[in-house]
Amino acid sequence: MYIFLDESGDLGFDFAKAKTSRHFVISLLVCQDKQAQDGFRRAVERTLKNKLNHRKSRSRTVTELKGTGTTFAIKQYFFCQLPASGWKIYSVTLNKPRVDEHLRTRAGKKKLYNFLARFILEKVYFPEEVQRVSLVVDRCKNKEEIKDFNKYVVNQLEALLPLNARLNIDHLGSHESAGLQAVDLFCWGIARKDGMGDQEWYALYQDKVSFTTVYLPEK
């Protein structure tokens, strides 16, 4: 079983700044087996080759798919290349203006991030026959934060996984993982839906969304 975790937005709380997001999204792409994971790898490779790097005159090679800067037409093409089954999406959107003050500190933000990651991972169904779970996280933390995150997730997931299942956690750059590139696209779509009401891209894959919610919604 393969799980890819990515995020959209930030955990800044200075809403006077134009670039501070009002929402923070954590999304998971869950591939039930290697066949589904390989299907995503092929879909990313085809999209890069046929839609972004097909012009011989292009001076710079595009090495990864991103939610921002990728046209809807390219997202449509990517979606059409995906495997028909064997994968699901889970997501949680934090409504940041309702976060308590004590969670807006540096330590509070780390606690908040870990809580949200655990919250959404708890929604994933782990079949009894699963023997190995690979969690791949977009590398955006320092060494200390990675160590704390890994320890926290292992402790929290231990009770959820089948007894004989082994958990492996990797922190990779998005260019190193097709699964991370895919979940970046999905996470961006959910952020657009919840933040701006734009459902154009989300509507294509919404049937694959097993769980999505807004945490601390507007009163």
Steps between C-alpha positions, in 0.01 A plus 500: 500500500637841400394833653615837366450812716514859380372837613372824354506842662705597804483516878559873521243705690579859398191548288600859424757354261363436153679165462372351827242233420175473695501122465759227545435168326655158556410235243582132462520290186460136603602231249388155606784318325807538280289467187310818587821679598662404169191628321556843652866494405410428138229770500747763625766390250255511207367841598848648531611346171191566288371828642788691659822382333381413149643808326854446375567872516424518873806635679416361844372154585205485740585237762181485706127568500368767737147611583594863447602592148352188338208575270163332539547331161823338621331394825223340292756310293676382816173379651419299186832314538430386857414141596126439527517346846726427794534852639317751720543855629458626858524864600453747785479878461584715803307826530791701643318809635333279763826355634564591866783741580714244686519290181635792296845484660788304347444208737126529455527482122702179521240351732223615268664349191560166670143493628356563153724234345388248760136608461496423127715185523248359749234512227690254279382139498783249545397148391609216728705341223722808459858412592679823412396864501722757330431862596668757275493861619598812307835610641441844652625452856842522664668194654360561847147547368528185286613299804212634713246441222614142439493414871155653540351325196649161588358523853156605374471248216626203699152431635336542159720270292460122483724322752752374243507812283826695477497878461768685305513882478698689236532875451571573132510795265196507274722459192606163642149356529217476248261432788592830666447685172158340462386581853627857451255534211213356705586707808509818290154418365356454848659826616342679202162345579500587869674835470352647182203282408677391180401136439602464134799270563359343819185389317703265281634291788242554775372141463843386619481709818420266790510770765523878506407749769562854623649506850377794711240611241343844501241538776 
